[in-house]
Coordinates of C-alpha atoms in Angstrom, one line a residue:
M909 CA 3.3 14.2 2.3
K910 CA 0.3 15.2 0.3
G911 CA -2.0 12.9 -1.6
I912 CA -3.8 13.0 -4.9
V913 CA -6.6 10.7 -6.1
L914 CA -7.1 11.0 -9.9
A915 CA -10.7 10.2 -10.5
G916 CA -11.3 11.9 -13.9
G917 CA -11.8 10.5 -17.4
S918 CA -15.0 9.4 -19.2
G919 CA -14.9 5.8 -18.3
S920 CA -15.5 4.9 -21.9
R921 CA -14.5 1.3 -21.4
L922 CA -17.4 0.9 -19.0
H923 CA -20.1 2.5 -21.2
P924 CA -23.1 2.6 -20.9
V925 CA -22.7 2.2 -17.1
T926 CA -20.6 5.4 -16.9
F927 CA -22.8 7.6 -19.2
A928 CA -24.4 9.2 -16.1
V929 CA -22.0 8.4 -13.3
S930 CA -18.2 8.7 -12.8
K931 CA -16.4 5.4 -13.0
Q932 CA -14.9 6.0 -9.6
L933 CA -18.4 6.2 -8.1
V934 CA -19.5 2.8 -9.5
P935 CA -19.7 0.2 -6.7
V936 CA -17.2 -2.5 -6.3
Y937 CA -19.2 -5.0 -4.3
N938 CA -20.4 -3.0 -1.3
K939 CA -18.7 0.4 -1.5
P940 CA -17.9 3.0 -4.1
M941 CA -14.8 2.4 -6.1
I942 CA -13.0 5.5 -4.8
Y943 CA -13.2 4.2 -1.2
Y944 CA -10.5 1.6 -2.1
S945 CA -8.0 4.1 -3.6
L946 CA -8.6 6.7 -0.9
S947 CA -8.0 4.1 1.8
V948 CA -4.6 3.4 0.4
L949 CA -3.5 7.0 0.9
M950 CA -4.9 7.0 4.4
L951 CA -3.0 3.7 5.2
A952 CA 0.1 5.6 4.1
G953 CA -0.6 8.1 6.9
I954 CA -1.6 10.8 4.4
T955 CA -4.4 13.1 5.7
D956 CA -4.3 16.0 3.2
I957 CA -5.7 14.8 -0.1
L958 CA -6.8 16.3 -3.4
I959 CA -9.4 14.6 -5.5
I960 CA -9.2 15.5 -9.2
T961 CA -12.2 14.8 -11.3
T962 CA -14.3 16.2 -14.1
P963 CA -16.4 19.4 -13.7
G964 CA -19.6 17.5 -14.1
D965 CA -18.7 14.8 -11.5
K966 CA -17.2 17.0 -8.8
P967 CA -20.5 17.7 -7.0
A968 CA -21.2 13.9 -6.7
F969 CA -17.8 13.3 -5.1
Q970 CA -18.4 16.2 -2.7
R971 CA -21.8 14.8 -1.7
L972 CA -20.2 11.4 -1.0
L973 CA -17.0 12.5 0.8
G974 CA -17.5 16.1 1.9
D975 CA -14.4 17.8 3.3
G976 CA -13.1 14.6 4.9
S977 CA -13.5 15.9 8.5
W978 CA -15.8 12.9 9.4
L979 CA -12.7 10.7 8.7
G980 CA -10.3 13.0 10.5
I981 CA -8.7 14.0 7.2
R982 CA -8.8 17.0 4.8
L983 CA -10.2 16.6 1.3
E984 CA -10.1 19.2 -1.4
Y985 CA -11.4 19.0 -5.0
A986 CA -10.1 20.2 -8.4
E987 CA -11.2 19.8 -12.0
Q988 CA -9.6 18.2 -15.0
P989 CA -11.8 19.3 -17.8
E990 CA -10.2 17.0 -20.4
P991 CA -8.3 13.8 -20.0
N992 CA -4.9 15.3 -20.7
G993 CA -2.8 12.6 -19.1
L994 CA -2.0 11.3 -15.6
A995 CA 1.0 13.7 -15.2
E996 CA -1.3 16.7 -15.5
A997 CA -2.4 15.9 -11.9
F998 CA 0.7 17.5 -10.6
I999 CA 0.2 20.7 -12.6
I1000 CA -3.5 20.9 -11.5
G1001 CA -2.4 20.1 -7.9
E1002 CA 0.6 22.3 -7.7
Q1003 CA -0.8 24.6 -5.1
H1004 CA -2.0 21.6 -3.1
V1005 CA 1.4 19.9 -3.2
G1006 CA 3.2 23.1 -2.2
Q1007 CA 6.7 22.2 -1.0
D1008 CA 5.9 18.6 0.1
S1009 CA 6.3 15.2 -1.4
V1010 CA 3.2 13.7 -3.0
A1011 CA 1.5 10.3 -3.5
L1012 CA -0.7 9.8 -6.6
I1013 CA -3.1 7.0 -6.9
L1014 CA -5.5 6.2 -9.7
G1015 CA -9.1 6.1 -8.6
D1016 CA -9.8 2.8 -10.3
N1017 CA -7.0 0.8 -8.7
I1018 CA -7.5 -1.6 -5.7
F1019 CA -4.6 -2.8 -3.5
H1020 CA -4.8 -5.4 -0.8
G1021 CA -2.1 -7.2 1.2
P1022 CA -0.8 -8.1 4.6
G1023 CA 1.1 -5.2 6.4
F1024 CA 0.4 -2.8 3.6
S1025 CA 0.1 0.2 5.8
R1026 CA 3.5 -0.5 7.5
L1027 CA 5.0 -1.1 4.1
L1028 CA 3.8 2.2 2.7
Q1029 CA 4.9 4.2 5.7
S1030 CA 8.4 2.6 5.9
K1031 CA 9.1 3.0 2.2
T1032 CA 8.0 6.7 2.1
D1033 CA 9.3 8.0 5.4
D1034 CA 12.3 9.6 3.8
L1035 CA 11.5 9.8 0.1
K1036 CA 14.1 11.0 -2.3
G1037 CA 13.2 10.6 -5.9
C1038 CA 10.3 8.5 -6.9
L1039 CA 9.0 5.2 -5.6
L1040 CA 6.9 2.9 -7.9
F1041 CA 5.0 -0.3 -7.1
A1042 CA 5.3 -3.3 -9.4
Y1043 CA 3.1 -6.4 -9.7
P1044 CA 3.6 -9.6 -11.7
V1045 CA 1.2 -10.0 -14.6
G1046 CA 0.7 -12.7 -17.2
D1047 CA 0.3 -10.4 -20.2
P1048 CA 3.1 -7.7 -19.8
N1049 CA 2.6 -6.4 -23.3
R1050 CA -0.6 -4.7 -22.0
Y1051 CA 1.1 -2.6 -19.3
G1052 CA 3.9 -0.2 -18.5
I1053 CA 6.7 -2.6 -17.5
G1054 CA 9.5 -2.0 -15.1
E1055 CA 12.9 -3.7 -15.0
F1056 CA 14.7 -3.4 -11.7
D1057 CA 17.6 -5.0 -9.8
D1058 CA 17.6 -6.8 -6.5
D1059 CA 18.0 -3.6 -4.5
G1060 CA 14.8 -2.1 -6.1
N1061 CA 16.6 0.3 -8.4
L1062 CA 14.7 0.9 -11.6
L1063 CA 16.7 0.0 -14.7
S1064 CA 14.3 0.5 -17.5
I1065 CA 10.6 1.3 -18.1
E1066 CA 8.6 0.5 -21.2
E1067 CA 5.0 1.2 -22.2
K1068 CA 3.3 -1.9 -23.6
P1069 CA 6.5 -3.4 -24.9
E1070 CA 6.5 -6.0 -27.7
H1071 CA 9.3 -7.8 -26.1
P1072 CA 9.0 -7.2 -22.3
R1073 CA 12.2 -7.3 -20.2
S1074 CA 10.2 -8.4 -17.2
N1075 CA 6.7 -9.4 -16.2
R1076 CA 6.4 -6.6 -13.6
A1077 CA 3.7 -4.1 -14.4
I1078 CA 4.0 -0.6 -12.9
T1079 CA 0.7 -0.1 -10.9
G1080 CA -1.4 3.0 -10.5
L1081 CA 0.3 4.1 -7.2
Y1082 CA 3.2 6.5 -7.3
F1083 CA 5.2 8.4 -4.7
Y1084 CA 7.4 11.4 -5.6
D1085 CA 9.5 14.0 -4.0
N1086 CA 8.7 17.7 -4.7
D1087 CA 10.6 17.7 -8.0
V1088 CA 7.7 16.0 -9.7
V1089 CA 5.8 19.3 -10.1
G1090 CA 8.6 20.9 -12.1
I1091 CA 9.2 17.7 -14.1
A1092 CA 5.5 17.5 -15.0
K1093 CA 5.4 21.2 -16.1
G1094 CA 8.4 20.5 -18.4
L1095 CA 6.8 17.6 -20.2
E1096 CA 5.8 17.7 -23.9
P1097 CA 2.5 15.9 -24.8
S1098 CA 2.9 12.4 -26.2
P1099 CA 1.7 11.6 -29.8
R1100 CA -1.7 10.9 -28.3
G1101 CA -1.8 14.4 -26.8
E1102 CA -1.3 13.5 -23.2
L1103 CA 1.2 14.2 -20.4
E1104 CA 2.4 10.7 -19.7
I1105 CA 3.2 9.4 -16.2
T1106 CA 5.8 7.1 -17.9
D1107 CA 7.7 10.2 -19.0
V1108 CA 7.7 11.5 -15.4
N1109 CA 9.1 8.1 -14.2
Q1110 CA 11.7 8.2 -17.0
A1111 CA 12.9 11.6 -15.9
Y1112 CA 13.6 10.2 -12.4
L1113 CA 15.2 7.1 -13.9
D1114 CA 17.5 9.3 -16.0
R1115 CA 18.5 11.0 -12.7
G1116 CA 19.2 7.7 -11.0
R1117 CA 16.5 8.4 -8.4
A1118 CA 13.8 5.8 -9.2
K1119 CA 13.1 2.9 -6.9
V1120 CA 10.6 0.0 -7.1
V1121 CA 8.7 -2.0 -4.5
D1122 CA 7.8 -5.4 -5.8
L1123 CA 4.4 -6.4 -4.6
G1124 CA 4.6 -10.2 -4.9
R1125 CA 3.0 -13.2 -3.2
G1126 CA 0.2 -12.3 -0.8
F1127 CA -0.7 -9.0 -2.5
A1128 CA -3.5 -8.2 -4.9
W1129 CA -3.6 -5.4 -7.4
L1130 CA -6.9 -5.0 -9.3
D1131 CA -7.7 -2.6 -12.1
T1132 CA -11.4 -2.0 -12.5
G1133 CA -11.4 -0.3 -15.9
T1134 CA -13.5 -2.9 -17.9
H1135 CA -16.8 -4.7 -17.3
Q1136 CA -15.0 -8.0 -16.7
S1137 CA -12.3 -6.6 -14.4
L1138 CA -15.0 -4.7 -12.4
L1139 CA -16.9 -7.9 -12.0
D1140 CA -13.7 -9.8 -11.0
A1141 CA -12.8 -7.1 -8.4
G1142 CA -16.3 -7.2 -6.9
Q1143 CA -16.1 -11.0 -6.6
Y1144 CA -12.7 -10.9 -5.1
V1145 CA -13.8 -8.4 -2.4
Q1146 CA -17.0 -10.4 -1.7
M1147 CA -15.1 -13.6 -1.3
L1148 CA -12.5 -12.2 1.0
E1149 CA -14.9 -10.2 3.1
E1150 CA -17.3 -13.1 3.5
R1151 CA -14.6 -15.7 4.3
Q1152 CA -12.4 -13.7 6.5
G1153 CA -14.9 -11.3 8.1
V1154 CA -12.9 -8.2 7.2
R1155 CA -13.6 -5.2 5.0
I1156 CA -11.3 -3.9 2.2
G1157 CA -11.4 -0.2 1.7
C1158 CA -13.6 0.6 4.7
L1159 CA -12.8 4.2 5.2
E1160 CA -14.3 4.4 8.7
E1161 CA -12.2 1.5 9.9
V1162 CA -9.0 2.8 8.3
A1163 CA -9.5 6.2 9.9
F1164 CA -10.1 4.5 13.2
R1165 CA -7.1 2.2 13.1
M1166 CA -4.9 5.0 11.9
G1167 CA -5.9 7.1 14.9
F1168 CA -7.6 9.8 12.8
I1169 CA -10.9 9.3 14.7
D1170 CA -11.7 7.7 18.0
S1171 CA -14.0 4.8 18.8
D1172 CA -17.0 7.0 19.6
Q1173 CA -16.7 8.8 16.3
C1174 CA -16.3 5.5 14.5
Y1175 CA -19.4 4.1 16.1
R1176 CA -21.5 7.1 15.1
L1177 CA -20.3 6.7 11.5
G1178 CA -21.5 3.2 11.6
E1179 CA -24.9 4.3 13.0
R1180 CA -25.4 6.5 9.9
V1181 CA -25.7 3.3 7.8
A1182 CA -26.8 0.9 10.5
K1183 CA -29.3 -0.8 8.3
S1184 CA -26.6 -2.3 6.1
G1185 CA -24.1 -5.0 6.9
Y1186 CA -21.4 -2.4 6.2
G1187 CA -22.7 -0.1 9.0
K1188 CA -23.0 -3.0 11.4
Y1189 CA -19.4 -3.9 10.8
V1190 CA -18.2 -0.4 11.5
M1191 CA -20.1 -0.3 14.8
E1192 CA -18.7 -3.7 15.8
I1193 CA -15.2 -2.5 15.1
A1194 CA -15.7 0.5 17.3
R1195 CA -17.5 -1.4 20.0
A1196 CA -14.8 -4.1 20.2
K1197 CA -12.1 -1.4 20.8
A1198 CA -14.3 0.2 23.5
D1199 CA -14.8 -3.2 25.2
L1200 CA -11.0 -3.8 25.2
T1201 CA -10.4 -0.4 26.7
T1202 CA -12.8 -0.9 29.6
A1203 CA -11.9 -4.5 30.3

């Protein structure tokens, strides 16, 4: 399976913060926003990932993340000159996807929950159709809302419905089989001139090949698209990390625990930023594993 992180757009809801920097490079507590979305794809076992961003922002992402080899993964970059819709990611990334299935995550979404890596890998091991992830919200008229049965079969999907059929928002994490490229290429722009991801999902629904995973109790889904939600996300991460002593979206730790790098490589990555608490944490993770190995 290939991965795509969509990190484009102008971030207009975060102006003036995003006048000079991509929204996905803005910090959420102690790490760049894109760390969180990239870590989700890595937790799913995906090691070949395309980052789609604007022409002006691409050099900054390349400086931050490079080719991914330091994490034991492969990163490539592509440009989306205009915000023409989420579904355009599959057209831009057609060559990257090739004949594989693909996971798309929005670069401003944060997910956290127990056993998330196992959940992602188990649900996508033999993907046929599309797999969406839903989360309960208190204001469903602000989201794309999915209705599904007890077996996770998608029954309907509506964008910002006036009378929602459920309170389950479709999050910014999507898994598709290879048919998604052809579906995206066959879409017509919506009235707002964009290729809509909802239309992609509707195409799978019409074929009876759309499933939903309900992320309920114990999971957190955070959208960081506004000043308030960005602040809320930072406070959530800070509270969890300080109280539990863990890190959310720590790429070095994810790469290590997924077996993409070994303890020596992990320790050296921590040494690069050893003056920060983040770097000390990465070094401690690697050192603890080394101590267990030699005990």
